[in-house]
Every structure is written in C-alpha cells, then in structure tokens.
Short mmCIF file of C-alpha atoms in Angstrom, two decimals:
data_model
loop_
_atom_site.label_atom_id
_atom_site.label_comp_id
_atom_site.label_asym_id
_atom_site.label_seq_id
_atom_site.Cartn_x
_atom_site.Cartn_y
_atom_site.Cartn_z
CA MET A 1 -24.51 51.08 -15.66
CA ARG A 2 -21.04 53.11 -16.38
CA ILE A 3 -19.41 50.15 -18.67
CA CYS A 4 -22.84 49.69 -20.51
CA SER A 5 -22.36 53.77 -21.43
CA ARG A 6 -19.52 53.06 -22.27
CA GLN A 7 -20.21 50.60 -24.76
CA LEU A 8 -23.11 52.07 -25.83
CA GLU A 9 -20.52 55.42 -27.27
CA ARG A 10 -18.69 52.30 -28.38
CA GLU A 11 -21.61 51.46 -30.78
CA ARG A 12 -22.00 54.61 -31.38
CA LYS A 13 -19.63 56.48 -32.76
CA GLN A 14 -18.17 53.20 -34.82
CA ALA A 15 -21.44 53.38 -36.99
CA PHE A 16 -20.07 56.72 -37.87
CA LEU A 17 -15.89 54.57 -39.66
CA PRO A 18 -16.40 54.31 -43.20
CA ALA A 19 -16.35 49.75 -43.84
CA ASP A 20 -12.91 50.22 -45.55
CA ALA A 21 -11.20 52.36 -42.15
CA PRO A 22 -7.62 52.31 -41.52
CA ASN A 23 -6.37 49.16 -39.31
CA LEU A 24 -5.50 50.52 -35.55
CA GLY A 25 -2.02 50.93 -35.97
CA GLY A 26 -2.38 52.61 -38.95
CA VAL A 27 -4.77 55.26 -36.88
CA MET A 28 -2.41 55.33 -34.08
CA LEU A 29 -0.15 56.71 -35.92
CA VAL A 30 -2.13 59.36 -37.83
CA LEU A 31 -2.61 60.28 -34.46
CA VAL A 32 1.25 59.87 -32.61
CA PHE A 33 2.07 61.63 -35.98
CA GLY A 34 0.16 64.30 -35.84
CA LEU A 35 1.77 65.08 -31.76
CA VAL A 36 4.50 64.88 -32.87
CA ILE A 37 4.02 67.20 -35.86
CA PHE A 38 1.74 69.22 -33.40
CA PHE A 39 4.20 69.46 -30.25
CA GLY A 40 7.24 69.41 -32.73
CA ILE A 41 7.01 72.84 -34.05
CA HIS A 42 5.37 73.75 -30.07
CA SER A 43 8.29 72.96 -29.06
CA VAL A 44 11.02 75.13 -31.17
CA ARG A 45 10.64 78.20 -28.42
CA ILE A 46 11.66 75.23 -25.55
CA ALA A 47 14.80 72.99 -27.27
CA ALA A 48 15.80 76.09 -29.90
CA GLY A 49 15.13 79.49 -29.02
CA SER A 50 18.47 80.49 -30.23
CA PHE A 51 16.56 79.48 -33.95
CA ARG A 52 13.43 80.55 -33.50
CA ASP A 53 14.59 84.20 -32.90
CA GLU A 54 17.15 84.19 -36.36
CA GLN A 55 14.06 82.96 -38.33
CA ILE A 56 11.80 85.88 -36.94
CA ALA A 57 14.38 88.04 -37.45
CA THR A 58 15.73 87.23 -40.81
CA ASN A 59 11.53 87.32 -42.04
CA GLU A 60 8.95 86.89 -39.17
CA ARG A 61 6.14 86.40 -41.50
CA ARG A 62 7.49 83.62 -43.27
CA TRP A 63 8.08 82.05 -39.98
CA LYS A 64 4.76 82.88 -38.77
CA GLY A 65 3.12 81.54 -41.81
CA LEU A 66 4.78 78.05 -41.56
CA TYR A 67 4.94 77.92 -37.97
CA SER A 68 1.12 78.50 -38.10
CA LEU A 69 1.00 75.79 -41.93
CA VAL A 70 2.77 72.52 -39.52
CA SER A 71 0.36 73.47 -36.36
CA ILE A 72 -2.90 72.95 -38.37
CA ILE A 73 -1.42 70.20 -39.88
CA GLY A 74 -0.66 69.04 -36.86
CA PHE A 75 -3.94 69.41 -35.20
CA VAL A 76 -5.82 68.22 -38.21
CA LEU A 77 -3.72 65.00 -38.10
CA ILE A 78 -4.48 64.97 -33.61
CA VAL A 79 -8.68 64.82 -34.04
CA TRP A 80 -8.97 63.07 -37.31
CA GLY A 81 -7.05 60.19 -35.68
CA TRP A 82 -8.06 60.84 -32.23
CA SER A 83 -11.54 60.13 -33.63
CA LEU A 84 -11.57 57.60 -35.44
CA TYR A 85 -9.15 55.24 -33.36
CA ARG A 86 -10.87 56.00 -29.86
CA PRO A 87 -14.14 54.05 -30.32
CA ASN A 88 -12.07 50.41 -30.49
CA ALA A 89 -8.78 52.09 -28.30
CA PRO A 90 -8.27 50.41 -25.06
CA GLU A 91 -9.29 51.44 -21.76
CA ILE A 92 -5.75 51.60 -19.32
CA TYR A 93 -7.56 52.97 -16.40
CA GLU A 94 -11.35 53.55 -15.28
CA PRO A 95 -12.16 57.22 -15.20
CA PRO A 96 -13.83 58.25 -11.60
CA SER A 97 -17.33 58.26 -11.39
CA TRP A 98 -17.52 62.17 -10.60
CA GLY A 99 -14.23 62.70 -12.90
CA ARG A 100 -17.33 64.37 -15.34
CA HIS A 101 -18.39 66.22 -12.70
CA VAL A 102 -14.96 67.87 -11.93
CA ALA A 103 -14.25 67.72 -15.75
CA SER A 104 -16.16 70.27 -16.32
CA VAL A 105 -15.41 72.61 -13.66
CA LEU A 106 -11.88 72.59 -15.38
CA VAL A 107 -12.91 73.10 -18.53
CA LEU A 108 -14.97 75.91 -17.76
CA ALA A 109 -12.10 77.30 -15.82
CA ALA A 110 -9.75 76.89 -18.62
CA PHE A 111 -12.70 78.88 -21.10
CA VAL A 112 -11.83 81.64 -18.85
CA PHE A 113 -9.03 81.93 -18.40
CA LEU A 114 -7.47 81.10 -22.46
CA ALA A 115 -10.36 84.38 -23.30
CA ALA A 116 -8.80 86.08 -20.37
CA ALA A 117 -4.74 85.43 -21.74
CA TYR A 118 -5.84 87.83 -25.37
CA LEU A 119 -7.81 90.99 -23.51
CA PRO A 120 -6.06 93.23 -21.97
CA THR A 121 -4.71 92.69 -18.49
CA GLY A 122 -7.39 92.55 -15.89
CA SER A 123 -6.86 90.61 -12.85
CA ILE A 124 -6.45 86.95 -14.11
CA LYS A 125 -3.81 87.41 -15.55
CA HIS A 126 -2.10 89.13 -13.69
CA ARG A 127 -2.44 86.40 -10.70
CA LEU A 128 -1.02 83.87 -13.50
CA LYS A 129 0.69 85.48 -15.52
CA HIS A 130 0.73 83.16 -18.11
CA PRO A 131 -2.96 82.16 -17.96
CA MET A 132 -2.93 80.83 -21.19
CA LEU A 133 -1.30 77.45 -20.61
CA VAL A 134 -2.60 77.61 -17.03
CA GLY A 135 -6.06 77.48 -18.78
CA ILE A 136 -4.51 74.09 -20.49
CA ILE A 137 -3.19 72.39 -18.21
CA LEU A 138 -7.11 72.22 -16.43
CA TRP A 139 -8.22 71.85 -20.03
CA ALA A 140 -6.14 68.71 -19.99
CA ILE A 141 -6.81 66.74 -16.07
CA GLY A 142 -10.84 67.28 -16.87
CA HIS A 143 -10.60 65.89 -19.80
CA LEU A 144 -8.22 63.15 -18.24
CA LEU A 145 -10.67 62.31 -15.44
CA ALA A 146 -13.21 61.78 -17.76
CA ASN A 147 -11.67 59.67 -20.28
CA GLY A 148 -9.64 56.85 -19.28
CA ASP A 149 -9.00 55.05 -22.69
CA LEU A 150 -5.40 56.09 -25.03
CA ALA A 151 -6.36 57.30 -27.34
CA SER A 152 -7.77 59.88 -24.41
CA LEU A 153 -4.61 59.47 -23.12
CA LEU A 154 -2.02 59.87 -25.70
CA VAL A 155 -3.73 63.55 -26.39
CA PHE A 156 -4.72 65.04 -23.62
CA GLY A 157 -1.33 64.17 -21.67
CA ALA A 158 0.83 64.90 -24.14
CA PHE A 159 -1.20 68.81 -23.87
CA LEU A 160 -0.87 68.62 -20.09
CA VAL A 161 2.54 67.28 -19.88
CA TYR A 162 3.71 70.22 -23.03
CA ALA A 163 1.95 73.12 -21.16
CA ILE A 164 3.58 71.52 -17.87
CA VAL A 165 6.90 72.10 -19.23
CA ASP A 166 6.24 75.07 -20.98
CA LEU A 167 5.24 76.62 -17.99
CA ILE A 168 8.42 75.68 -16.51
CA ALA A 169 11.12 76.89 -19.26
CA VAL A 170 9.13 80.15 -18.92
CA ILE A 171 10.13 80.88 -15.11
CA PRO A 172 13.88 81.41 -15.61
CA ARG A 173 13.57 84.53 -17.64
CA GLY A 174 11.57 85.99 -14.71
CA ASP A 175 8.83 87.59 -16.76
CA PRO A 176 7.16 90.63 -14.54
CA ALA A 177 3.11 90.59 -13.96
CA PRO A 178 1.81 92.40 -16.27
CA ALA A 179 -0.08 95.21 -14.46
CA VAL A 180 -3.46 95.52 -13.97
CA ALA A 181 -5.03 97.34 -17.38
CA ARG A 182 -9.04 97.15 -17.22
CA PRO A 183 -10.09 95.54 -14.41
CA ARG A 184 -13.18 94.84 -16.37
CA SER A 185 -11.01 92.54 -18.59
CA ASP A 186 -12.15 89.41 -16.22
CA LEU A 187 -15.58 89.87 -16.67
CA ILE A 188 -14.99 89.80 -19.99
CA ALA A 189 -13.25 86.69 -19.63
CA VAL A 190 -16.30 84.97 -18.52
CA GLY A 191 -18.18 86.18 -20.66
CA ILE A 192 -16.45 84.78 -23.47
CA GLY A 193 -15.57 81.31 -21.07
CA LEU A 194 -19.26 81.11 -20.21
CA VAL A 195 -20.78 80.89 -24.35
CA ALA A 196 -17.61 79.15 -25.26
CA PHE A 197 -18.38 76.73 -22.47
CA ALA A 198 -21.97 76.29 -23.59
CA LEU A 199 -21.24 75.59 -27.51
CA PHE A 200 -18.75 73.74 -27.46
CA GLY A 201 -20.39 71.09 -24.13
CA LEU A 202 -24.02 71.22 -26.69
CA TRP A 203 -23.03 71.69 -30.27
CA LEU A 204 -19.77 71.86 -31.13
CA HIS A 205 -17.42 68.72 -29.39
CA GLY A 206 -19.92 66.79 -30.85
CA TRP A 207 -19.60 67.96 -33.65
CA LEU A 208 -16.38 68.13 -34.30
CA PHE A 209 -15.24 65.65 -32.43
CA GLY A 210 -18.30 62.91 -31.97
CA VAL A 211 -19.03 63.14 -27.97
CA SER A 212 -21.34 65.33 -26.37
CA PRO A 213 -19.96 66.02 -23.31
CA PHE A 214 -23.02 66.30 -22.22
CA ALA A 215 -25.04 63.60 -22.64
#
C-alpha cells in the first residue's frame, strides 16, 4: 500500500513538471548549489567568526543586506531544486510506517521552539538556550523519518548536520541561560506554533512544495 501511495505521489508531482524539464543531473546540481550557497553564508559565523565581526564593525547594514540576499538566493534554489528533483529522485531507504505520525509531532514542537526563539524569554527559551537550533533539529529529523528519497536526504540531512554543528559550536562560548522575562511567552509560543503548524500542514506546504503532509 505504501509503495502504491509513493508511486501515485510521484505521478501527481510529475504532472506539474514542464515538458522541457531539465535532466535529473542538472536539477540535482541546482539543489546542491542552493545548499552550498545557503549553508555557506550561514557557516561564516562558525568557520570565520573574526571575518564576520570585521564586516559588521565596518558596515553592519551592508553585511546584513548581503547575508539576507545570499540566504534568499540559496533558499530559493533549494526549494526549486528539491521540488523538481524529488519526483524522480532515487529511494535511499524506506521510511518507517510510523514515520509521518512522529514527524507531525516533531514538526509541531519545532514550530513552537522557533516561535519561542523570537519571543521574550519564557521557560522554553530559558531551558533550551537555543530553541531555534533545537527546533531545526527536530524539524529535520521529522522529515527524514517521513521521506527516504535522495532529494529529501540531501536537504533535511544538510539542515540537521548544520544545526547540530552550530549547536556544538556555541557550547564553548558558555552562554548563560537567558533569564525568564515573561512566563506567558510559552503560552504565546505554543499558540503561534499551533497556528503555523495548521497553516503549513493544510495549505502552505502543498502550495510551496507540491506535497500535502496530511494527504
């Protein structure tokens, strides 16, 4: 049943491919190029912290503008390359039958943690210190449990490795746990996470990536 479902999904997504779609090798290069650009700029802080600090000290606005532009270009290439490559990407492993159910729980938690990262410190931010990185790790693991094709492995595996490396890199800094400023921030984070999870699961995910996680 799962094999049939996977085949139907591939046929449905192939219907959206243009007749003159590029070959798989070229599409894969687009995906890989996007990953290199996106994670290259995001890794400057880890691999060349002094260079980043110099750029910020020289012209913070210019650096942030360049950082944002390169990140957007890389992300667009990732989404585009993944969407085109995934319908015909080879299966590397068969996801477990319970993978999608666990993925939903992990992605929901990821949305809550991502929201908590941008809100005044509550218990979530206080305990995790870096809720965004933890959220990315959960999000990536969830998607790897639900998808076993090479395109997904490249994308979500890259995000998982990056988040783990970044989390390990900040440990030597010994950042103190942020003090709890507003306990109700946790409730707000949960609310935002639930709304975002519903919007992405029911609408945005299918519109952006052509795949409905609840289908």
